[in-house]
């Protein structure tokens, strides 16, 4: 897909919201509720309705099936093989190797706070995606400048904000 322009971002946002809503439905139907300690953690960080949160254990966080959306998720690093969790309103995907990590799950419940009832995608997710789009544009521009200065061929690469687990 290459660099995601602001226009492409605005075009992809409704697709991303629809995908997120579909994923949340899946998690709410098949996921498990928080355990007592996890409920207490969620309340401690300010989640008003932690009883509505459901966790769904997966081997790998699912990627969108729509080709443009999948390419954007990959290009931004939002979803990769390194992604350990993904919160979509009251549904949280947890990668299997992180399933019992209480601090990690408590952190994922924090993302639920950024959702509002009238928004299908949280404002913080939208801002995060816009920021990644800007970062990709800046990285690409800087790499193109370096390539031109050195007389080498520019090949775009995308860095992921996800970290490998030890």
Coordinates of N, CA, C and O in Angstrom, one line a residue:
X1 N 0.8 -1.2 0.0 CA 0.0 0.0 0.0 C 0.9 1.3 0.0 O 0.5 2.2 -0.6
X2 N 2.0 1.2 0.6 CA 2.9 2.4 0.7 C 2.4 3.3 1.8 O 1.8 2.9 2.8
X3 N 2.7 4.6 1.6 CA 2.4 5.6 2.7 C 0.9 5.8 2.7 O 0.2 5.9 1.6
X4 N 0.3 6.0 3.9 CA -1.1 6.2 4.0 C -1.3 7.7 4.1 O -0.8 8.4 5.0
X5 N -1.9 8.3 3.1 CA -2.2 9.7 3.1 C -3.4 10.1 4.0 O -4.2 9.2 4.4
X6 N -3.5 11.3 4.4 CA -4.6 11.7 5.2 C -6.0 11.4 4.5 O -6.9 11.0 5.2
X7 N -6.0 11.5 3.2 CA -7.2 11.2 2.5 C -7.5 9.7 2.5 O -8.7 9.3 2.7
X8 N -6.5 8.8 2.4 CA -6.7 7.4 2.5 C -7.1 7.1 3.9 O -8.0 6.2 4.1
X9 N -6.5 7.7 4.9 CA -6.9 7.5 6.3 C -8.4 7.7 6.5 O -9.1 6.9 7.1
X10 N -8.9 8.8 6.0 CA -10.3 9.2 6.2 C -11.2 8.2 5.5 O -12.3 7.9 5.9
X11 N -10.7 7.7 4.3 CA -11.5 6.7 3.6 C -11.5 5.3 4.3 O -12.5 4.6 4.4
X12 N -10.3 5.0 5.0 CA -10.2 3.7 5.7 C -10.9 3.7 7.1 O -11.3 2.7 7.6
X13 N -11.1 4.9 7.7 CA -11.6 4.9 9.0 C -13.0 4.3 9.2 O -13.2 3.5 10.1
X14 N -13.9 4.5 8.3 CA -15.2 3.7 8.4 C -15.1 2.2 8.3 O -15.7 1.5 9.0
X15 N -14.1 1.8 7.4 CA -13.9 0.3 7.3 C -13.3 -0.2 8.6 O -13.6 -1.3 9.1
X16 N -12.4 0.6 9.2 CA -11.7 0.2 10.5 C -12.8 0.1 11.6 O -12.8 -0.8 12.4
X17 N -13.7 1.1 11.6 CA -14.7 1.1 12.7 C -15.6 -0.1 12.5 O -16.0 -0.7 13.5
X18 N -16.0 -0.4 11.3 CA -16.9 -1.6 11.0 C -16.2 -2.9 11.5 O -16.8 -3.7 12.1
X19 N -14.9 -3.0 11.1 CA -14.1 -4.1 11.5 C -14.0 -4.2 13.0 O -14.2 -5.3 13.6
X20 N -13.7 -3.1 13.7 CA -13.6 -3.1 15.2 C -14.9 -3.5 15.8 O -15.0 -4.3 16.8
X21 N -16.1 -3.0 15.3 CA -17.4 -3.4 15.8 C -17.6 -4.9 15.7 O -18.1 -5.6 16.6
X22 N -17.2 -5.4 14.5 CA -17.4 -6.9 14.3 C -16.6 -7.7 15.2 O -17.0 -8.7 15.8
X23 N -15.3 -7.3 15.5 CA -14.4 -8.0 16.4 C -15.0 -7.9 17.8 O -14.9 -8.9 18.6
X24 N -15.5 -6.7 18.2 CA -16.1 -6.6 19.5 C -17.2 -7.6 19.7 O -17.3 -8.3 20.7
X25 N -18.1 -7.7 18.7 CA -19.2 -8.6 18.8 C -18.7 -10.0 19.0 O -19.3 -10.8 19.9
X26 N -17.7 -10.4 18.3 CA -17.2 -11.8 18.4 C -16.6 -12.0 19.8 O -16.9 -13.0 20.5
X27 N -15.9 -11.0 20.3 CA -15.3 -11.2 21.7 C -16.4 -11.2 22.7 O -16.3 -12.0 23.7
X28 N -17.4 -10.4 22.6 CA -18.5 -10.3 23.6 C -19.3 -11.6 23.6 O -19.8 -12.1 24.7
X29 N -19.4 -12.3 22.5 CA -20.2 -13.5 22.4 C -19.4 -14.7 22.9 O -19.9 -15.7 23.4
X30 N -18.1 -14.7 22.7 CA -17.3 -15.9 23.0 C -16.2 -15.7 24.0 O -15.6 -16.7 24.5
X31 N -16.0 -14.5 24.4 CA -14.9 -14.2 25.4 C -15.4 -14.5 26.8 O -16.5 -14.9 27.1
X32 N -14.4 -14.3 27.7 CA -14.7 -14.6 29.2 C -14.6 -13.3 29.9 O -13.9 -12.4 29.5
X33 N -15.4 -13.2 31.0 CA -15.4 -12.0 31.8 C -14.1 -11.9 32.6 O -13.4 -12.9 32.7
X34 N -13.9 -10.7 33.2 CA -12.7 -10.5 34.0 C -12.9 -11.3 35.3 O -14.0 -11.4 35.9
X35 N -11.7 -11.8 35.9 CA -11.7 -12.4 37.2 C -11.8 -11.4 38.2 O -11.6 -10.2 37.9
X36 N -12.0 -11.7 39.5 CA -12.2 -10.8 40.6 C -11.0 -9.8 40.6 O -11.2 -8.6 40.8
X37 N -9.8 -10.3 40.6 CA -8.6 -9.5 40.7 C -8.5 -8.5 39.5 O -8.1 -7.3 39.6
X38 N -8.9 -9.0 38.3 CA -8.9 -8.1 37.1 C -10.0 -7.1 37.2 O -9.8 -5.9 36.7
X39 N -11.2 -7.4 37.7 CA -12.3 -6.5 37.9 C -11.8 -5.4 38.9 O -12.0 -4.2 38.6
X40 N -11.1 -5.7 39.9 CA -10.6 -4.8 40.9 C -9.6 -3.8 40.2 O -9.6 -2.6 40.4
X41 N -8.7 -4.4 39.4 CA -7.7 -3.6 38.7 C -8.4 -2.6 37.7 O -8.0 -1.5 37.7
X42 N -9.4 -3.1 37.0 CA -10.1 -2.2 36.1 C -10.8 -1.1 36.8 O -10.7 0.1 36.4
X43 N -11.4 -1.4 37.9 CA -12.0 -0.3 38.7 C -11.0 0.7 39.2 O -11.2 1.9 39.2
X44 N -9.9 0.2 39.6 CA -8.8 1.0 40.2 C -8.3 2.0 39.1 O -7.9 3.1 39.5
X45 N -8.3 1.6 37.9 CA -7.8 2.5 36.8 C -8.9 3.4 36.3 O -8.7 4.2 35.4
X46 N -10.2 3.2 36.7 CA -11.2 4.1 36.4 C -12.3 3.6 35.4 O -13.1 4.3 35.0
X47 N -12.3 2.3 35.1 CA -13.3 1.7 34.2 C -14.6 1.6 35.0 O -14.7 1.0 36.0
X48 N -15.6 2.3 34.4 CA -16.9 2.4 35.1 C -17.7 1.0 35.1 O -18.3 0.7 36.1
X49 N -17.6 0.3 34.0 CA -18.4 -0.9 33.9 C -17.4 -2.1 33.5 O -17.6 -2.7 32.4
X50 N -16.5 -2.5 34.4 CA -15.6 -3.6 34.1 C -16.3 -4.9 33.9 O -15.8 -5.8 33.2
X51 N -17.5 -5.0 34.4 CA -18.3 -6.3 34.3 C -18.7 -6.5 32.8 O -19.0 -7.7 32.5
X52 N -18.6 -5.5 32.0 CA -19.0 -5.7 30.6 C -17.8 -6.1 29.7 O -18.0 -6.5 28.6
X53 N -16.6 -6.0 30.3 CA -15.4 -6.3 29.5 C -15.3 -7.8 29.4 O -15.5 -8.6 30.3
X54 N -14.9 -8.3 28.2 CA -14.7 -9.7 27.9 C -13.3 -9.8 27.3 O -12.9 -9.0 26.5
X55 N -12.6 -10.9 27.6 CA -11.3 -11.2 27.1 C -11.4 -12.4 26.2 O -12.2 -13.3 26.4
X56 N -10.6 -12.4 25.1 CA -10.6 -13.5 24.2 C -9.2 -13.9 23.9 O -8.4 -13.1 23.3
X57 N -8.8 -15.1 24.2 CA -7.5 -15.6 24.0 C -7.3 -16.0 22.5 O -8.1 -16.8 22.0
X58 N -6.2 -15.5 21.9 CA -5.9 -15.9 20.5 C -4.4 -16.2 20.4 O -3.6 -15.7 21.2
X59 N -4.1 -17.0 19.4 CA -2.7 -17.3 19.1 C -2.0 -16.0 18.6 O -0.9 -15.7 18.9
X60 N -2.8 -15.3 17.7 CA -2.3 -14.1 17.1 C -3.5 -13.2 17.0 O -4.6 -13.6 16.7
X61 N -3.2 -11.9 17.2 CA -4.3 -10.9 17.1 C -4.7 -10.9 15.6 O -3.9 -10.8 14.7
X62 N -6.1 -11.0 15.4 CA -6.5 -11.1 14.0 C -6.3 -9.8 13.2 O -6.4 -8.7 13.8
X63 N -6.1 -9.9 12.0 CA -5.9 -8.8 11.1 C -7.1 -8.6 10.2 O -7.8 -9.6 10.0
X64 N -7.5 -7.4 9.8 CA -8.6 -7.2 9.0 C -8.5 -8.0 7.7 O -7.4 -8.3 7.2
X65 N -9.6 -8.4 7.1 CA -9.6 -9.2 5.9 C -9.7 -8.3 4.6 O -9.3 -8.7 3.6
X66 N -10.3 -7.1 4.8 CA -10.3 -6.2 3.7 C -8.9 -5.8 3.3 O -8.1 -5.4 4.1
X67 N -8.5 -6.0 2.0 CA -7.2 -5.8 1.6 C -6.5 -4.5 1.9 O -5.4 -4.4 2.4
X68 N -7.3 -3.4 1.7 CA -6.7 -2.1 2.0 C -6.6 -1.9 3.5 O -5.6 -1.3 3.9
X69 N -7.5 -2.3 4.2 CA -7.4 -2.2 5.7 C -6.3 -3.1 6.3 O -5.6 -2.6 7.2
X70 N -6.2 -4.3 5.7 CA -5.1 -5.1 6.2 C -3.7 -4.5 5.9 O -2.8 -4.5 6.7
X71 N -3.6 -3.9 4.7 CA -2.3 -3.3 4.3 C -2.1 -2.1 5.2 O -0.9 -1.9 5.6
X72 N -3.1 -1.3 5.5 CA -2.9 -0.2 6.4 C -2.5 -0.6 7.8 O -1.6 0.0 8.5
X73 N -3.1 -1.7 8.3 CA -2.8 -2.2 9.7 C -1.4 -2.6 9.7 O -0.6 -2.4 10.7
X74 N -0.9 -3.3 8.7 CA 0.4 -3.8 8.6 C 1.4 -2.6 8.4 O 2.4 -2.5 9.1
X75 N 1.1 -1.6 7.6 CA 2.0 -0.5 7.3 C 2.2 0.4 8.6 O 3.3 0.9 8.8
X76 N 1.1 0.5 9.4 CA 1.2 1.3 10.6 C 1.8 0.6 11.8 O 2.1 1.2 12.8
X77 N 1.9 -0.7 11.6 CA 2.4 -1.5 12.8 C 1.3 -1.7 13.8 O 1.6 -2.2 14.9
X78 N 0.1 -1.3 13.6 CA -1.0 -1.4 14.6 C -1.2 -2.9 14.9 O -1.5 -3.2 16.0
X79 N -1.2 -3.7 13.9 CA -1.4 -5.2 14.1 C -0.3 -5.9 13.3 O -0.1 -5.7 12.1
X80 N 0.4 -6.7 14.1 CA 1.5 -7.5 13.5 C 1.6 -8.7 14.3 O 0.9 -9.0 15.3
X81 N 2.6 -9.6 13.9 CA 2.8 -10.8 14.7 C 3.3 -10.5 16.1 O 3.3 -11.4 17.0
X82 N 3.8 -9.3 16.3 CA 4.3 -8.9 17.7 C 3.2 -8.3 18.6 O 3.4 -8.1 19.8
X83 N 2.0 -8.0 18.0 CA 0.9 -7.4 18.8 C 0.5 -8.3 19.8 O 0.1 -9.5 19.5
X84 N 0.4 -7.9 21.1 CA 0.1 -8.8 22.2 C -1.3 -8.6 22.7 O -1.9 -9.5 23.4
X85 N -2.0 -7.5 22.4 CA -3.3 -7.2 22.8 C -4.0 -6.2 21.9 O -3.3 -5.3 21.4
X86 N -5.3 -6.2 21.8 CA -6.0 -5.2 21.1 C -7.4 -5.0 21.8 O -8.2 -6.0 21.9
X87 N -7.7 -3.8 22.1 CA -8.9 -3.5 22.8 C -9.9 -2.8 21.8 O -9.5 -1.9 21.2
X88 N -11.1 -3.4 21.7 CA -12.1 -2.8 20.8 C -13.4 -2.7 21.7 O -14.2 -3.6 21.9
X89 N -13.4 -1.5 22.3 CA -14.5 -1.1 23.3 C -14.5 -2.1 24.5 O -13.6 -2.1 25.3
X90 N -15.5 -2.9 24.6 CA -15.6 -3.8 25.7 C -14.9 -5.2 25.4 O -14.9 -6.1 26.3
X91 N -14.4 -5.4 24.3 CA -13.8 -6.6 23.9 C -12.3 -6.5 23.8 O -11.8 -5.5 23.3
X92 N -11.5 -7.4 24.4 CA -10.1 -7.4 24.4 C -9.5 -8.7 23.9 O -9.7 -9.7 24.5
X93 N -8.8 -8.6 22.8 CA -8.0 -9.8 22.3 C -6.7 -9.8 23.1 O -6.1 -8.8 23.3
X94 N -6.4 -11.0 23.7 CA -5.2 -11.2 24.4 C -4.4 -12.3 23.7 O -5.0 -13.4 23.6
X95 N -3.2 -12.1 23.3 CA -2.4 -13.1 22.8 C -2.1 -14.2 23.9 O -1.9 -13.9 25.0
X96 N -2.2 -15.5 23.5 CA -2.1 -16.6 24.4 C -0.9 -16.5 25.4 O -1.1 -16.8 26.6
X97 N 0.2 -16.1 24.9 CA 1.4 -16.0 25.8 C 1.3 -14.9 26.8 O 2.2 -14.8 27.7
X98 N 0.3 -14.0 26.7 CA 0.1 -12.9 27.7 C -1.1 -13.1 28.6 O -1.5 -12.3 29.4
X99 N -1.8 -14.3 28.4 CA -3.1 -14.5 29.0 C -3.1 -14.3 30.5 O -4.1 -13.8 31.0
X100 N -2.1 -14.7 31.2 CA -2.1 -14.7 32.6 C -1.3 -13.4 33.2 O -1.1 -13.4 34.4
X101 N -1.0 -12.5 32.4 CA -0.2 -11.4 32.8 C -1.1 -10.3 33.3 O -1.6 -9.4 32.5
X102 N -1.3 -10.2 34.6 CA -2.3 -9.3 35.2 C -2.0 -7.8 34.9 O -2.9 -7.1 34.5
X103 N -0.7 -7.4 35.0 CA -0.5 -5.9 34.7 C -0.8 -5.6 33.2 O -1.3 -4.5 32.9
X104 N -0.5 -6.6 32.3 CA -0.8 -6.4 30.9 C -2.3 -6.2 30.7 O -2.7 -5.3 30.0
X105 N -3.1 -7.1 31.3 CA -4.5 -7.0 31.1 C -5.1 -5.8 31.7 O -6.0 -5.1 31.2
X106 N -4.6 -5.4 32.9 CA -5.0 -4.1 33.5 C -4.7 -2.9 32.6 O -5.6 -2.0 32.4
X107 N -3.6 -2.9 31.9 CA -3.2 -1.9 31.0 C -4.2 -1.9 29.8 O -4.6 -0.8 29.3
X108 N -4.5 -3.1 29.3 CA -5.5 -3.1 28.1 C -6.9 -2.6 28.5 O -7.5 -2.0 27.7
X109 N -7.3 -2.8 29.8 CA -8.6 -2.2 30.2 C -8.6 -0.7 30.2 O -9.6 -0.1 30.0
X110 N -7.4 -0.1 30.3 CA -7.3 1.4 30.2 C -7.8 1.9 28.9 O -8.4 3.0 28.8
X111 N -7.6 1.1 27.8 CA -8.0 1.6 26.5 C -9.5 1.7 26.4 O -10.1 2.5 25.6
X112 N -10.2 0.9 27.2 CA -11.7 1.0 27.2 C -12.2 2.4 27.6 O -13.2 2.8 27.1
X113 N -11.4 3.0 28.4 CA -11.8 4.4 28.9 C -11.9 5.4 27.8 O -12.6 6.4 27.9
X114 N -11.2 5.2 26.7 CA -11.1 6.1 25.6 C -12.3 6.0 24.6 O -12.5 6.9 23.8
X115 N -13.2 5.0 24.8 CA -14.3 4.9 23.9 C -15.5 5.7 24.5 O -15.7 5.8 25.7
X116 N -16.3 6.2 23.6 CA -17.5 6.9 23.9 C -18.7 6.2 23.2 O -18.5 5.6 22.2
X117 N -19.9 6.2 23.8 CA -21.0 5.5 23.2 C -21.3 5.9 21.8 O -21.8 5.0 21.0
X118 N -21.1 7.1 21.4 CA -21.4 7.5 20.1 C -20.3 7.3 19.0 O -20.5 7.5 17.9
X119 N -19.2 6.8 19.4 CA -18.1 6.5 18.5 C -17.8 5.1 18.4 O -17.8 4.3 19.3
X120 N -17.7 4.6 17.1 CA -17.3 3.2 16.9 C -15.9 3.0 17.1 O -15.5 1.9 17.5
X121 N -15.0 3.9 16.8 CA -13.6 3.9 17.1 C -13.3 4.9 18.2 O -13.8 6.0 18.1
X122 N -12.5 4.5 19.2 CA -12.2 5.5 20.2 C -11.4 6.7 19.7 O -10.6 6.5 18.7
X123 N -11.6 7.8 20.3 CA -10.8 9.0 19.8 C -9.3 8.7 20.0 O -8.6 9.1 19.1
X124 N -8.9 8.0 21.0 CA -7.5 7.8 21.1 C -7.0 6.8 20.0 O -5.9 7.0 19.6
X125 N -7.8 5.9 19.6 CA -7.4 5.0 18.5 C -7.3 5.8 17.2 O -6.3 5.7 16.5
X126 N -8.3 6.7 17.0 CA -8.2 7.5 15.8 C -7.0 8.4 15.8 O -6.3 8.5 14.8
X127 N -6.7 9.0 17.0 CA -5.5 9.9 17.1 C -4.3 9.1 16.9 O -3.3 9.5 16.3
X128 N -4.2 7.8 17.5 CA -3.0 7.0 17.3 C -2.8 6.6 15.8 O -1.7 6.7 15.4
X129 N -3.9 6.3 15.1 CA -3.8 6.0 13.7 C -3.3 7.2 12.9 O -2.5 7.1 12.0
X130 N -3.9 8.4 13.2 CA -3.5 9.6 12.5 C -2.0 9.9 12.8 O -1.2 10.3 11.9
X131 N -1.5 9.7 14.1 CA -0.1 9.9 14.4 C 0.7 9.0 13.7 O 1.8 9.4 13.1
X132 N 0.4 7.7 13.6 CA 1.2 6.8 12.8 C 1.2 7.1 11.3 O 2.3 7.0 10.7
X133 N 0.1 7.7 10.8 CA 0.1 8.1 9.4 C 1.1 9.2 9.2 O 1.9 9.2 8.3
X134 N 1.1 10.2 10.2 CA 2.1 11.3 10.1 C 3.5 10.8 10.2 O 4.4 11.2 9.5
X135 N 3.7 9.9 11.2 CA 5.1 9.3 11.4 C 5.6 8.6 10.1 O 6.7 8.8 9.7
X136 N 4.7 7.9 9.4 CA 5.0 7.2 8.2 C 5.4 8.2 7.1 O 6.4 8.0 6.4
X137 N 4.7 9.3 7.0 CA 5.0 10.3 6.1 C 6.3 11.0 6.4 O 7.1 11.2 5.5
X138 N 6.6 11.3 7.6 CA 7.9 11.9 8.0 C 9.0 10.9 7.8 O 10.1 11.3 7.3
X139 N 8.9 9.7 8.2 CA 9.9 8.7 8.0 C 10.2 8.5 6.5 O 11.4 8.5 6.1
X140 N 9.2 8.5 5.7 CA 9.4 8.3 4.3 C 10.1 9.5 3.7 O 11.0 9.4 2.9
X141 N 9.7 10.7 4.1 CA 10.3 11.9 3.5 C 11.7 12.0 3.9 O 12.6 12.3 3.1
X142 N 12.1 11.7 5.1 CA 13.4 11.7 5.6 C 14.3 10.7 4.9 O 15.4 10.9 4.5
X143 N 13.7 9.5 4.6 CA 14.4 8.4 3.9 C 14.6 8.8 2.5 O 15.7 8.5 1.9
X144 N 13.6 9.4 1.9 CA 13.7 9.8 0.5 C 14.9 10.8 0.3 O 15.6 10.8 -0.6
X145 N 14.9 11.8 1.3 CA 15.9 12.8 1.3 C 17.3 12.2 1.4 O 18.2 12.5 0.6
X146 N 17.5 11.3 2.3 CA 18.8 10.6 2.5 C 19.2 9.8 1.2 O 20.3 9.9 0.8
X147 N 18.2 9.1 0.7 CA 18.5 8.3 -0.6 C 18.9 9.2 -1.7 O 19.8 8.9 -2.4
X148 N 18.2 10.3 -1.9 CA 18.6 11.3 -2.9 C 20.0 11.8 -2.7 O 20.8 11.9 -3.6
X149 N 20.3 12.2 -1.5 CA 21.6 12.7 -1.1 C 22.7 11.7 -1.4 O 23.8 12.0 -1.9
X150 N 22.4 10.4 -1.1 CA 23.4 9.4 -1.2 C 23.4 8.7 -2.6 O 24.3 7.9 -2.9
X151 N 22.4 9.1 -3.4 CA 22.3 8.5 -4.7 C 21.9 7.0 -4.7 O 22.2 6.3 -5.6
X152 N 21.2 6.6 -3.7 CA 20.7 5.2 -3.6 C 19.2 5.2 -3.8 O 18.5 6.2 -3.8
X153 N 18.8 4.0 -4.1 CA 17.4 3.7 -4.4 C 16.6 3.7 -3.1 O 17.0 3.1 -2.1
X154 N 15.5 4.5 -3.1 CA 14.6 4.5 -1.9 C 13.6 3.3 -1.9 O 13.0 3.1 -2.9
X155 N 13.6 2.6 -0.8 CA 12.7 1.5 -0.6 C 12.0 1.7 0.7 O 12.7 1.7 1.8
X156 N 10.7 2.0 0.7 CA 10.0 2.3 2.0 C 10.0 1.1 2.9 O 9.9 0.0 2.5
X157 N 10.2 1.4 4.2 CA 10.1 0.4 5.2 C 9.2 1.0 6.3 O 9.2 2.2 6.5
X158 N 8.6 0.1 7.1 CA 7.7 0.5 8.1 C 8.2 0.0 9.4 O 8.5 -1.2 9.6
X159 N 8.3 0.9 10.4 CA 8.7 0.4 11.7 C 7.4 0.2 12.6 O 6.4 0.8 12.4
X160 N 7.5 -0.8 13.4 CA 6.3 -1.1 14.3 C 6.6 -0.6 15.7 O 7.7 -0.7 16.2
X161 N 5.6 -0.1 16.3 CA 5.7 0.3 17.7 C 5.6 -0.9 18.6 O 5.8 -0.7 19.8
X162 N 5.2 -2.0 18.1 CA 5.2 -3.2 18.9 C 6.6 -3.7 19.2 O 7.4 -3.7 18.4
X163 N 6.7 -4.2 20.4 CA 8.0 -4.8 20.9 C 7.9 -6.3 21.0 O 6.9 -6.8 21.4
X164 N 9.0 -6.9 20.6 CA 9.0 -8.4 20.8 C 9.0 -8.7 22.2 O 9.5 -8.0 23.1
X165 N 8.3 -9.8 22.6 CA 8.2 -10.2 24.0 C 9.5 -11.1 24.2 O 9.9 -11.8 23.4
X166 N 10.0 -10.9 25.5 CA 11.2 -11.7 25.8 C 11.0 -13.2 25.8 O 9.9 -13.7 26.0

